[in-house]
Amino acid sequence: MSNLFWFVIIYWVISVGIGLYAGRFVKDSSGYANAGRSLPMYVVVATVFATWFGSETVLGIPATFLKAGLARVVAAPFDAALCLIIVGLFFARPLYRMNLLTIGDFYRNKYGRLVEVLTSLAIVVSYLGWVGAQISALGLVFNVVSGGAITETWGKVIGASTVMIYTIYGGMWSVAITDFIQMIVIVVGMLYIGAEVSGQAGGVGSVVRHAIDAGKFSGFWPGWNLVSLLGFFGALITLMLGSVPQQDVFQRVASARDEKTAGRASVLGGVMYFFFAFIPMFLAYAATLIDPAMVEPLLASDEKRASQQILPQLILGHAPFFAQVMFFGALLSAIKSCASATLLAPSVTFAENILKPAFSNVTDANLLRTMRIVVFCFTILVTVYSVGSDLPIYSMVENAYKVTLVVAFVPLVFGLYWKRANTQGAMLSIGLGLVSWIGMEVTNPDAPLPPQLLGLIMSLTGMVVGSLVPAMGQVREIEATAERVLDAGEAHGGKS
């Protein structure tokens, strides 16, 4: 094994140790889920930035940019940054005032138990792709720094299991403290590597001019025709709006020590993410000038994820040892911070909004134990998904938010900002949004009207119509039946 490998292992062990140490602050379920609503501005900014600056930012976006240019990376960094800014401006403060444990609690308080279950399930399912992308990236990193001695599959297992350990123990406290440290490593590492690679490629101006001449910045804005506009808008809203009702975003809002901090930290984190996300794209394009013989076969490979190797191979082949340590330290920081947050978020949601109501008189200690058990189970599930998937990292992340876009976004917005929004409207919104999206994905996924955009339109229609018209008997019957089933399950759970 190389010296680089052992430096990476030492860094990994230290960061996991810090995460375990942070677990000593967890006293109850609120501390585990939201760090006791006590984090200062600089820590919340760090955890917003570090959570979203993940594997897709360092490996997935640059590979996609090299293949298809800026037109293909609408989802990130543009959508991701805009999502965080929108949350900070319009959602952080009203949600913070409600003193909720999870975003699923909002749906229960506003619309009832059935809507809570449906939206919470959609939120949990949406994390499969995102967490799977982080685990895939961990497998890639361990494979590269070990010189192939550790296979990608075993790298995924090792990476997922170690992240799981401190996430189980420390929850949001571990995520927040390790994110703060990892943000420093990411920022310093990316700036240092950018300067190192820039010098080899002839300077920033030379790289940018070459990319412009190669057409990498053209085609971002759609043509003035309906098909192009619909495609662009569909890509734009998927992550930008679909991530708004996500538990990881809500956790950062809820973990702040006051509502002003919650709003401002989300905006600042989004702005930081936007600017730093361009550094990996710059590095990847610089690789085409520094070592085209390495880049070309990786881009031309039939293996879907081969292009994700370009940036790691550039650093290994052309950067001095200290720069390699900085790059892989920053890369691991980005992946690990994102992985821990996205393991915690769906697990807390599932425990609080799906499992807890099925049992009567659940103590806080039992809820905390349940959250930790779900983290363990969810880690196994997404690791299996990651091992079995051959999708590129960017595609795994890009597809993760469609279900929350068509199911959870409209009920959240209207529940906060429209007094007439009611349970019937939310049920029709969820039903029409989900059925139309799935139907289009199955029958005509490449239609001019993107399936997720159709789902959003139908979700909006369902909310408005359902909330304005008198209560419909069939909807009332469905709601009543569902409530009886849920109540029966809860009663059975309480007796067992």
CSV table of C-alpha atoms in Angstrom, one decimal:
chain,number,residue,atom,x,y,z
A,1,MET,CA,0.0,0.0,0.0
A,2,SER,CA,1.2,3.5,-0.8
A,3,ASN,CA,1.9,6.3,1.7
A,4,LEU,CA,-1.2,8.1,0.3
A,5,PHE,CA,-3.4,5.2,1.3
A,6,TRP,CA,-2.2,5.3,4.9
A,7,PHE,CA,-2.6,9.0,5.1
A,8,VAL,CA,-6.2,8.5,3.9
A,9,ILE,CA,-6.8,5.8,6.4
A,10,ILE,CA,-5.4,7.9,9.3
A,11,TYR,CA,-7.6,10.8,8.3
A,12,TRP,CA,-10.6,8.5,8.0
A,13,VAL,CA,-10.0,7.1,11.5
A,14,ILE,CA,-9.6,10.5,13.1
A,15,SER,CA,-12.8,11.9,11.5
A,16,VAL,CA,-14.8,8.9,12.6
A,17,GLY,CA,-13.3,9.3,16.1
A,18,ILE,CA,-14.5,12.9,16.1
A,19,GLY,CA,-17.9,11.8,15.1
A,20,LEU,CA,-18.0,9.3,17.9
A,21,TYR,CA,-16.9,11.9,20.4
A,22,ALA,CA,-19.6,14.2,19.3
A,23,GLY,CA,-22.2,11.6,20.3
A,24,ARG,CA,-21.6,12.4,24.0
A,25,PHE,CA,-23.8,15.4,23.5
A,26,VAL,CA,-26.8,13.3,22.5
A,27,LYS,CA,-29.2,13.1,25.5
A,28,ASP,CA,-32.6,12.6,23.8
A,29,SER,CA,-34.3,12.2,20.4
A,30,SER,CA,-34.3,15.9,19.8
A,31,GLY,CA,-30.5,16.1,20.3
A,32,TYR,CA,-30.1,13.1,18.0
A,33,ALA,CA,-32.4,14.4,15.2
A,34,ASN,CA,-31.8,18.2,15.4
A,35,ALA,CA,-28.8,18.7,17.8
A,36,GLY,CA,-31.2,20.2,20.4
A,37,ARG,CA,-31.9,23.3,18.2
A,38,SER,CA,-28.7,24.9,19.6
A,39,LEU,CA,-26.2,25.3,16.7
A,40,PRO,CA,-24.6,28.7,16.0
A,41,MET,CA,-24.4,30.3,12.6
A,42,TYR,CA,-21.0,29.1,11.5
A,43,VAL,CA,-21.8,25.5,12.3
A,44,VAL,CA,-25.2,25.6,10.5
A,45,VAL,CA,-23.5,27.2,7.4
A,46,ALA,CA,-20.9,24.5,7.5
A,47,THR,CA,-23.4,21.6,7.7
A,48,VAL,CA,-25.5,23.1,4.9
A,49,PHE,CA,-22.5,23.5,2.7
A,50,ALA,CA,-20.8,20.2,3.6
A,51,THR,CA,-23.9,18.1,3.3
A,52,TRP,CA,-24.6,19.3,-0.3
A,53,PHE,CA,-21.0,19.3,-1.4
A,54,GLY,CA,-20.9,15.6,-1.9
A,55,SER,CA,-19.7,13.0,-4.4
A,56,GLU,CA,-21.8,14.3,-7.2
A,57,THR,CA,-20.1,17.7,-6.8
A,58,VAL,CA,-16.6,16.4,-6.9
A,59,LEU,CA,-16.9,13.4,-9.2
A,60,GLY,CA,-20.3,13.3,-10.9
A,61,ILE,CA,-20.8,17.0,-12.1
A,62,PRO,CA,-17.2,17.3,-13.6
A,63,ALA,CA,-17.6,14.0,-15.5
A,64,THR,CA,-21.0,15.2,-16.9
A,65,PHE,CA,-19.6,18.6,-17.7
A,66,LEU,CA,-16.8,17.1,-19.8
A,67,LYS,CA,-19.2,14.9,-21.7
A,68,ALA,CA,-22.1,17.3,-22.3
A,69,GLY,CA,-21.0,20.8,-21.2
A,70,LEU,CA,-22.8,23.2,-18.9
A,71,ALA,CA,-26.2,22.5,-20.5
A,72,ARG,CA,-26.3,19.1,-18.7
A,73,VAL,CA,-25.5,20.3,-15.2
A,74,VAL,CA,-28.5,22.3,-14.5
A,75,ALA,CA,-29.4,20.2,-11.5
A,76,ALA,CA,-26.2,21.0,-9.7
A,77,PRO,CA,-24.7,23.4,-8.9
A,78,PHE,CA,-27.5,25.7,-10.1
A,79,ASP,CA,-30.6,23.9,-8.8
A,80,ALA,CA,-28.9,22.8,-5.5
A,81,ALA,CA,-27.7,26.3,-4.7
A,82,LEU,CA,-31.1,27.9,-5.6
A,83,CYS,CA,-32.9,25.3,-3.4
A,84,LEU,CA,-30.9,26.2,-0.3
A,85,ILE,CA,-31.5,29.9,-1.0
A,86,ILE,CA,-35.2,29.4,-1.5
A,87,VAL,CA,-35.4,27.4,1.7
A,88,GLY,CA,-33.6,30.2,3.6
A,89,LEU,CA,-35.8,32.9,2.2
A,90,PHE,CA,-39.3,31.3,2.3
A,91,PHE,CA,-39.3,28.1,4.5
A,92,ALA,CA,-36.7,28.2,7.2
A,93,ARG,CA,-38.3,30.7,9.6
A,94,PRO,CA,-42.0,29.5,9.5
A,95,LEU,CA,-40.9,25.9,9.9
A,96,TYR,CA,-38.5,26.7,12.7
A,97,ARG,CA,-41.3,28.4,14.6
A,98,MET,CA,-43.3,25.2,14.6
A,99,ASN,CA,-40.7,23.4,16.7
A,100,LEU,CA,-41.0,20.1,14.8
A,101,LEU,CA,-38.8,17.1,15.1
A,102,THR,CA,-39.1,16.1,11.4
A,103,ILE,CA,-40.6,17.6,8.2
A,104,GLY,CA,-43.1,14.7,8.3
A,105,ASP,CA,-44.6,16.3,11.5
A,106,PHE,CA,-45.7,19.3,9.5
A,107,TYR,CA,-47.8,17.1,7.2
A,108,ARG,CA,-49.4,15.4,10.2
A,109,ASN,CA,-50.2,18.6,12.0
A,110,LYS,CA,-51.6,20.2,8.9
A,111,TYR,CA,-53.3,17.4,7.0
A,112,GLY,CA,-53.6,14.3,9.3
A,113,ARG,CA,-52.0,10.9,9.7
A,114,LEU,CA,-52.5,9.5,6.2
A,115,VAL,CA,-50.9,12.5,4.5
A,116,GLU,CA,-48.0,12.2,7.0
A,117,VAL,CA,-47.5,8.5,6.1
A,118,LEU,CA,-47.6,9.1,2.3
A,119,THR,CA,-45.3,12.1,2.2
A,120,SER,CA,-42.9,10.5,4.7
A,121,LEU,CA,-42.6,7.4,2.6
A,122,ALA,CA,-41.9,9.5,-0.5
A,123,ILE,CA,-39.2,11.4,1.4
A,124,VAL,CA,-37.6,8.1,2.6
A,125,VAL,CA,-37.6,6.5,-0.8
A,126,SER,CA,-36.1,9.6,-2.4
A,127,TYR,CA,-32.9,9.1,-0.4
A,128,LEU,CA,-32.0,5.8,-1.9
A,129,GLY,CA,-30.4,7.4,-4.9
A,130,TRP,CA,-28.6,10.1,-3.0
A,131,VAL,CA,-27.1,7.9,-0.3
A,132,GLY,CA,-26.3,5.3,-2.9
A,133,ALA,CA,-24.3,7.9,-4.8
A,134,GLN,CA,-22.2,8.7,-1.7
A,135,ILE,CA,-21.5,5.0,-1.1
A,136,SER,CA,-20.6,4.4,-4.7
A,137,ALA,CA,-18.1,7.3,-4.4
A,138,LEU,CA,-16.6,5.9,-1.2
A,139,GLY,CA,-16.0,2.6,-3.1
A,140,LEU,CA,-14.3,4.5,-5.9
A,141,VAL,CA,-12.0,6.4,-3.6
A,142,PHE,CA,-10.9,3.4,-1.6
A,143,ASN,CA,-10.3,1.5,-4.9
A,144,VAL,CA,-8.2,4.4,-6.3
A,145,VAL,CA,-6.0,5.2,-3.3
A,146,SER,CA,-5.3,1.5,-2.6
A,147,GLY,CA,-4.1,1.0,-6.1
A,148,GLY,CA,-6.9,-1.5,-6.8
A,149,ALA,CA,-6.1,-3.7,-3.7
A,150,ILE,CA,-9.5,-2.8,-2.3
A,151,THR,CA,-12.3,-3.5,-4.8
A,152,GLU,CA,-15.0,-0.9,-5.3
A,153,THR,CA,-17.5,-3.3,-3.7
A,154,TRP,CA,-15.5,-3.7,-0.6
A,155,GLY,CA,-14.7,0.0,-0.6
A,156,LYS,CA,-18.5,0.6,-0.5
A,157,VAL,CA,-18.9,-1.8,2.4
A,158,ILE,CA,-16.0,-0.4,4.4
A,159,GLY,CA,-17.1,3.2,3.8
A,160,ALA,CA,-20.7,2.7,4.5
A,161,SER,CA,-20.1,0.7,7.7
A,162,THR,CA,-17.7,3.2,9.2
A,163,VAL,CA,-20.0,6.2,8.4
A,164,MET,CA,-22.9,4.3,9.9
A,165,ILE,CA,-21.0,3.7,13.2
A,166,TYR,CA,-20.7,7.3,14.2
A,167,THR,CA,-24.1,8.3,12.7
A,168,ILE,CA,-25.8,5.7,14.8
A,169,TYR,CA,-24.0,6.9,17.9
A,170,GLY,CA,-24.0,10.7,17.5
A,171,GLY,CA,-26.8,11.6,15.1
A,172,MET,CA,-27.1,15.3,14.2
A,173,TRP,CA,-24.4,16.2,16.7
A,174,SER,CA,-21.9,14.0,15.0
A,175,VAL,CA,-23.0,15.2,11.6
A,176,ALA,CA,-22.7,18.9,12.6
A,177,ILE,CA,-19.3,18.8,14.3
A,178,THR,CA,-17.7,16.6,11.6
A,179,ASP,CA,-19.3,18.8,8.9
A,180,PHE,CA,-17.7,21.9,10.4
A,181,ILE,CA,-14.2,20.3,10.3
A,182,GLN,CA,-14.9,18.8,6.9
A,183,MET,CA,-16.0,22.2,5.4
A,184,ILE,CA,-12.6,23.6,6.4
A,185,VAL,CA,-10.8,20.6,4.7
A,186,ILE,CA,-13.0,20.9,1.6
A,187,VAL,CA,-12.5,24.7,1.2
A,188,VAL,CA,-8.7,24.6,1.8
A,189,GLY,CA,-8.2,21.5,-0.2
A,190,MET,CA,-10.2,22.6,-3.3
A,191,LEU,CA,-8.4,26.0,-3.3
A,192,TYR,CA,-5.0,24.5,-3.0
A,193,ILE,CA,-5.6,21.9,-5.7
A,194,GLY,CA,-7.1,24.5,-8.0
A,195,ALA,CA,-4.0,26.6,-7.7
A,196,GLU,CA,-1.8,23.5,-8.3
A,197,VAL,CA,-3.6,22.3,-11.4
A,198,SER,CA,-4.1,25.7,-12.8
A,199,GLY,CA,-0.4,26.3,-13.0
A,200,GLN,CA,0.1,23.0,-15.0
A,201,ALA,CA,-2.7,23.9,-17.4
A,202,GLY,CA,-1.5,27.4,-18.2
A,203,GLY,CA,-3.6,29.4,-15.8
A,204,VAL,CA,-7.3,29.9,-15.1
A,205,GLY,CA,-7.8,32.1,-18.2
A,206,SER,CA,-6.3,29.6,-20.5
A,207,VAL,CA,-8.5,26.7,-19.2
A,208,VAL,CA,-11.7,28.8,-19.4
A,209,ARG,CA,-10.9,30.1,-22.9
A,210,HIS,CA,-10.3,26.5,-24.1
A,211,ALA,CA,-13.6,25.3,-22.6
A,212,ILE,CA,-15.5,28.2,-24.3
A,213,ASP,CA,-13.9,27.4,-27.6
A,214,ALA,CA,-14.8,23.8,-27.2
A,215,GLY,CA,-18.5,24.8,-26.7
A,216,LYS,CA,-18.7,23.6,-23.1
A,217,PHE,CA,-20.5,26.7,-22.0
A,218,SER,CA,-22.9,26.8,-24.9
A,219,GLY,CA,-26.4,25.4,-24.9
A,220,PHE,CA,-27.2,26.1,-21.2
A,221,TRP,CA,-30.2,28.3,-22.0
A,222,PRO,CA,-32.9,26.6,-24.0
A,223,GLY,CA,-34.0,27.5,-27.5
A,224,TRP,CA,-37.1,29.6,-27.9
A,225,ASN,CA,-39.4,26.7,-28.6
A,226,LEU,CA,-41.9,24.9,-26.4
A,227,VAL,CA,-40.0,21.5,-26.3
A,228,SER,CA,-36.7,23.1,-25.3
A,229,LEU,CA,-38.4,25.3,-22.7
A,230,LEU,CA,-40.3,22.4,-21.1
A,231,GLY,CA,-37.2,20.3,-21.0
A,232,PHE,CA,-35.1,23.0,-19.4
A,233,PHE,CA,-37.8,23.9,-16.9
A,234,GLY,CA,-38.4,20.2,-16.0
A,235,ALA,CA,-34.7,19.8,-15.3
A,236,LEU,CA,-34.5,23.0,-13.3
A,237,ILE,CA,-37.3,22.3,-10.9
A,238,THR,CA,-36.5,18.7,-10.1
A,239,LEU,CA,-33.8,19.3,-7.5
A,240,MET,CA,-34.5,23.0,-6.9
A,241,LEU,CA,-38.1,22.4,-5.7
A,242,GLY,CA,-38.0,18.6,-5.1
A,243,SER,CA,-35.3,19.0,-2.3
A,244,VAL,CA,-37.3,21.7,-0.4
A,245,PRO,CA,-39.4,19.1,1.5
A,246,GLN,CA,-36.4,16.9,2.3
A,247,GLN,CA,-35.5,16.0,5.9
A,248,ASP,CA,-31.8,16.8,5.6
A,249,VAL,CA,-32.6,20.3,4.6
A,250,PHE,CA,-35.2,20.6,7.4
A,251,GLN,CA,-32.7,19.2,9.9
A,252,ARG,CA,-30.3,22.1,9.2
A,253,VAL,CA,-33.0,24.6,9.6
A,254,ALA,CA,-34.3,23.0,12.8
A,255,SER,CA,-30.8,22.6,14.4
A,256,ALA,CA,-30.1,26.3,14.4
A,257,ARG,CA,-30.3,28.2,17.7
A,258,ASP,CA,-32.9,30.7,16.4
A,259,GLU,CA,-35.0,31.3,13.4
A,260,LYS,CA,-32.8,34.1,12.0
A,261,THR,CA,-29.8,31.8,12.1
A,262,ALA,CA,-31.8,29.1,10.3
A,263,GLY,CA,-32.7,31.4,7.4
A,264,ARG,CA,-29.4,33.2,7.0
A,265,ALA,CA,-27.3,30.0,7.3
A,266,SER,CA,-29.3,28.3,4.6
A,267,VAL,CA,-28.8,31.2,2.2
A,268,LEU,CA,-25.1,31.5,3.0
A,269,GLY,CA,-24.5,27.8,2.6
A,270,GLY,CA,-26.2,27.8,-0.8
A,271,VAL,CA,-24.1,30.7,-2.0
A,272,MET,CA,-20.9,29.0,-0.8
A,273,TYR,CA,-21.9,25.8,-2.5
A,274,PHE,CA,-22.6,27.5,-5.8
A,275,PHE,CA,-19.1,29.1,-6.1
A,276,PHE,CA,-17.1,26.1,-4.8
A,277,ALA,CA,-18.9,23.6,-7.0
A,278,PHE,CA,-17.2,25.1,-10.1
A,279,ILE,CA,-13.7,24.2,-8.8
A,280,PRO,CA,-14.1,20.4,-9.6
A,281,MET,CA,-15.5,21.3,-13.0
A,282,PHE,CA,-12.4,23.5,-13.6
A,283,LEU,CA,-10.1,20.8,-12.5
A,284,ALA,CA,-11.7,18.1,-14.7
A,285,TYR,CA,-11.5,20.3,-17.8
A,286,ALA,CA,-7.9,21.2,-16.9
A,287,ALA,CA,-7.2,17.5,-17.1
A,288,THR,CA,-8.1,17.5,-20.8
A,289,LEU,CA,-5.2,20.0,-21.4
A,290,ILE,CA,-2.7,18.4,-19.0
A,291,ASP,CA,-3.2,14.7,-20.0
A,292,PRO,CA,-5.5,14.2,-22.9
A,293,ALA,CA,-4.2,10.7,-23.4
A,294,MET,CA,-5.6,9.7,-19.9
A,295,VAL,CA,-8.9,11.6,-20.4
A,296,GLU,CA,-10.0,10.5,-23.8
A,297,PRO,CA,-10.3,6.7,-23.2
A,298,LEU,CA,-12.1,7.3,-19.9
A,299,LEU,CA,-14.6,9.6,-21.7
A,300,ALA,CA,-15.0,7.1,-24.6
A,301,SER,CA,-15.4,4.0,-22.4
A,302,ASP,CA,-18.6,2.1,-22.5
A,303,GLU,CA,-18.4,1.8,-18.7
A,304,LYS,CA,-20.9,4.4,-17.5
A,305,ARG,CA,-18.9,5.4,-14.5
A,306,ALA,CA,-15.4,5.4,-16.1
A,307,SER,CA,-15.4,9.2,-16.6
A,308,GLN,CA,-15.7,9.6,-12.8
A,309,GLN,CA,-12.1,8.4,-12.6
A,310,ILE,CA,-10.7,11.4,-14.5
A,311,LEU,CA,-10.2,13.8,-11.6
A,312,PRO,CA,-8.7,11.2,-9.2
A,313,GLN,CA,-6.4,9.9,-11.9
A,314,LEU,CA,-5.3,13.5,-12.7
A,315,ILE,CA,-4.3,14.1,-9.1
A,316,LEU,CA,-2.5,10.8,-8.8
A,317,GLY,CA,-0.6,11.2,-12.0
A,318,HIS,CA,0.2,14.9,-12.0
A,319,ALA,CA,0.1,16.4,-8.5
A,320,PRO,CA,2.8,16.2,-5.8
A,321,PHE,CA,2.2,14.1,-2.8
A,322,PHE,CA,1.0,16.8,-0.5
A,323,ALA,CA,-1.6,17.9,-3.1
A,324,GLN,CA,-2.8,14.3,-3.4
A,325,VAL,CA,-3.3,14.2,0.4
A,326,MET,CA,-5.2,17.5,0.2
A,327,PHE,CA,-7.4,16.4,-2.7
A,328,PHE,CA,-8.4,13.0,-1.3
A,329,GLY,CA,-8.9,14.5,2.2
A,330,ALA,CA,-11.2,17.0,0.7
A,331,LEU,CA,-13.0,14.4,-1.4
A,332,LEU,CA,-13.5,12.1,1.5
A,333,SER,CA,-14.7,15.0,3.6
A,334,ALA,CA,-17.3,15.9,0.9
A,335,ILE,CA,-18.5,12.3,0.6
A,336,LYS,CA,-18.5,11.5,4.3
A,337,SER,CA,-20.4,14.6,5.4
A,338,CYS,CA,-23.0,14.0,2.7
A,339,ALA,CA,-23.3,10.3,3.5
A,340,SER,CA,-23.8,10.7,7.2
A,341,ALA,CA,-26.5,13.4,6.7
A,342,THR,CA,-28.4,11.4,4.1
A,343,LEU,CA,-28.3,8.3,6.3
A,344,LEU,CA,-29.6,10.1,9.3
A,345,ALA,CA,-32.4,12.1,7.6
A,346,PRO,CA,-34.6,9.3,6.2
A,347,SER,CA,-34.0,7.1,9.2
A,348,VAL,CA,-35.2,9.8,11.6
A,349,THR,CA,-38.3,10.4,9.4
A,350,PHE,CA,-39.1,6.7,9.2
A,351,ALA,CA,-38.8,6.2,13.0
A,352,GLU,CA,-40.7,9.4,13.9
A,353,ASN,CA,-43.5,9.4,11.2
A,354,ILE,CA,-44.0,5.8,10.3
A,355,LEU,CA,-42.9,3.6,13.2
A,356,LYS,CA,-43.6,5.7,16.3
A,357,PRO,CA,-47.4,6.2,15.7
A,358,ALA,CA,-47.8,2.5,15.3
A,359,PHE,CA,-47.1,2.0,19.0
A,360,SER,CA,-48.7,3.6,22.0
A,361,ASN,CA,-46.9,5.4,24.8
A,362,VAL,CA,-43.5,5.4,23.1
A,363,THR,CA,-40.9,6.9,25.5
A,364,ASP,CA,-38.2,9.2,24.2
A,365,ALA,CA,-35.6,6.7,25.1
A,366,ASN,CA,-37.4,4.1,23.0
A,367,LEU,CA,-37.7,6.5,20.1
A,368,LEU,CA,-34.0,7.3,20.2
A,369,ARG,CA,-33.2,3.6,20.2
A,370,THR,CA,-35.6,3.1,17.2
A,371,MET,CA,-33.9,5.9,15.2
A,372,ARG,CA,-30.5,4.2,15.7
A,373,ILE,CA,-31.9,0.8,14.6
A,374,VAL,CA,-33.4,2.3,11.5
A,375,VAL,CA,-30.0,4.0,10.6
A,376,PHE,CA,-28.5,0.5,10.8
A,377,CYS,CA,-31.1,-1.1,8.6
A,378,PHE,CA,-31.2,1.8,6.1
A,379,THR,CA,-27.4,1.6,5.7
A,380,ILE,CA,-27.6,-2.0,4.7
A,381,LEU,CA,-30.4,-1.3,2.3
A,382,VAL,CA,-28.6,1.5,0.4
A,383,THR,CA,-25.3,-0.4,0.4
A,384,VAL,CA,-27.0,-3.3,-1.4
A,385,TYR,CA,-28.7,-0.8,-3.8
A,386,SER,CA,-25.3,0.9,-4.5
A,387,VAL,CA,-23.5,-2.4,-5.1
A,388,GLY,CA,-26.2,-3.5,-7.5
A,389,SER,CA,-26.5,-0.2,-9.4
A,390,ASP,CA,-24.4,0.8,-12.4
A,391,LEU,CA,-25.8,4.3,-12.7
A,392,PRO,CA,-23.3,7.2,-12.8
A,393,ILE,CA,-23.2,9.2,-9.5
A,394,TYR,CA,-24.8,12.3,-11.1
A,395,SER,CA,-27.7,10.3,-12.5
A,396,MET,CA,-28.3,8.7,-9.1
A,397,VAL,CA,-28.6,12.1,-7.4
A,398,GLU,CA,-30.5,13.7,-10.3
A,399,ASN,CA,-33.3,11.1,-10.1
A,400,ALA,CA,-33.6,11.2,-6.4
A,401,TYR,CA,-35.9,14.2,-6.1
A,402,LYS,CA,-38.7,13.5,-8.6
A,403,VAL,CA,-40.8,11.6,-6.1
A,404,THR,CA,-40.7,14.4,-3.5
A,405,LEU,CA,-41.4,17.0,-6.2
A,406,VAL,CA,-44.6,15.4,-7.2
A,407,VAL,CA,-45.8,14.2,-3.8
A,408,ALA,CA,-44.5,16.5,-1.0
A,409,PHE,CA,-43.7,19.9,-2.4
A,410,VAL,CA,-47.1,21.3,-3.2
A,411,PRO,CA,-48.7,20.2,0.1
A,412,LEU,CA,-45.8,21.9,2.0
A,413,VAL,CA,-46.0,25.2,0.1
A,414,PHE,CA,-49.8,25.5,0.2
A,415,GLY,CA,-49.9,24.3,3.8
A,416,LEU,CA,-47.6,27.2,4.8
A,417,TYR,CA,-48.9,29.9,2.6
A,418,TRP,CA,-52.6,29.2,1.8
A,419,LYS,CA,-55.2,29.1,4.5
A,420,ARG,CA,-57.7,27.1,2.5
A,421,ALA,CA,-55.4,24.2,1.9
A,422,ASN,CA,-57.0,21.1,3.5
A,423,THR,CA,-56.7,17.3,3.8
A,424,GLN,CA,-58.8,16.7,0.7
A,425,GLY,CA,-56.6,19.0,-1.3
A,426,ALA,CA,-53.5,17.3,-0.1
A,427,MET,CA,-54.8,13.8,-0.8
A,428,LEU,CA,-55.8,14.8,-4.4
A,429,SER,CA,-52.5,16.6,-4.8
A,430,ILE,CA,-50.5,13.5,-3.8
A,431,GLY,CA,-52.7,11.1,-5.8
A,432,LEU,CA,-52.8,13.0,-9.1
A,433,GLY,CA,-49.1,14.0,-8.9
A,434,LEU,CA,-47.9,10.4,-8.2
A,435,VAL,CA,-50.2,8.7,-10.7
A,436,SER,CA,-49.5,11.1,-13.6
A,437,TRP,CA,-45.7,11.0,-13.0
A,438,ILE,CA,-45.4,7.3,-12.8
A,439,GLY,CA,-47.8,6.8,-15.7
A,440,MET,CA,-45.7,9.1,-17.9
A,441,GLU,CA,-42.4,7.5,-16.8
A,442,VAL,CA,-43.7,4.1,-17.8
A,443,THR,CA,-45.4,5.0,-21.1
A,444,ASN,CA,-43.5,7.9,-22.5
A,445,PRO,CA,-40.5,9.1,-20.4
A,446,ASP,CA,-38.9,11.0,-23.3
A,447,ALA,CA,-42.1,13.0,-24.1
A,448,PRO,CA,-41.7,16.8,-24.7
A,449,LEU,CA,-43.4,17.4,-21.3
A,450,PRO,CA,-41.1,15.8,-18.7
A,451,PRO,CA,-42.9,13.3,-16.5
A,452,GLN,CA,-41.9,15.1,-13.3
A,453,LEU,CA,-43.2,18.5,-14.6
A,454,LEU,CA,-46.5,16.8,-15.5
A,455,GLY,CA,-46.6,15.4,-12.0
A,456,LEU,CA,-46.0,18.8,-10.5
A,457,ILE,CA,-48.8,20.4,-12.6
A,458,MET,CA,-51.2,17.7,-11.6
A,459,SER,CA,-50.2,17.9,-8.0
A,460,LEU,CA,-50.9,21.7,-8.0
A,461,THR,CA,-54.2,21.1,-9.8
A,462,GLY,CA,-55.2,18.5,-7.2
A,463,MET,CA,-54.4,20.8,-4.3
A,464,VAL,CA,-56.4,23.8,-5.7
A,465,VAL,CA,-59.4,21.8,-6.8
A,466,GLY,CA,-59.5,19.6,-3.8
A,467,SER,CA,-59.3,22.5,-1.3
A,468,LEU,CA,-61.9,24.6,-3.1
A,469,VAL,CA,-64.7,22.2,-3.9
A,470,PRO,CA,-66.9,20.7,-1.2
A,471,ALA,CA,-65.7,17.5,0.4
A,472,MET,CA,-66.2,14.7,-2.0
A,473,GLY,CA,-67.8,11.5,-0.7
A,474,GLN,CA,-65.3,9.1,-2.3
A,475,VAL,CA,-62.3,11.0,-0.9
A,476,ARG,CA,-63.9,11.1,2.6
A,477,GLU,CA,-64.5,7.4,2.4
A,478,ILE,CA,-60.9,6.7,1.4
A,479,GLU,CA,-59.6,9.0,4.2
A,480,ALA,CA,-61.9,7.4,6.8
A,481,THR,CA,-60.9,3.8,5.7
A,482,ALA,CA,-57.2,4.7,5.8
A,483,GLU,CA,-57.6,6.3,9.2
A,484,ARG,CA,-59.4,3.2,10.5
A,485,VAL,CA,-56.6,0.9,9.2
A,486,LEU,CA,-53.9,3.1,10.7
A,487,ASP,CA,-55.7,3.3,14.0
A,488,ALA,CA,-56.2,-0.5,14.1
A,489,GLY,CA,-52.5,-0.9,13.4
A,490,GLU,CA,-51.6,1.5,16.1
A,491,ALA,CA,-53.9,-0.2,18.6
A,492,HIS,CA,-52.4,-3.6,17.7
A,493,GLY,CA,-48.9,-2.2,18.1
A,494,GLY,CA,-49.8,-0.8,21.5
A,495,LYS,CA,-51.0,-4.2,22.7
A,496,SER,CA,-48.0,-6.2,21.4
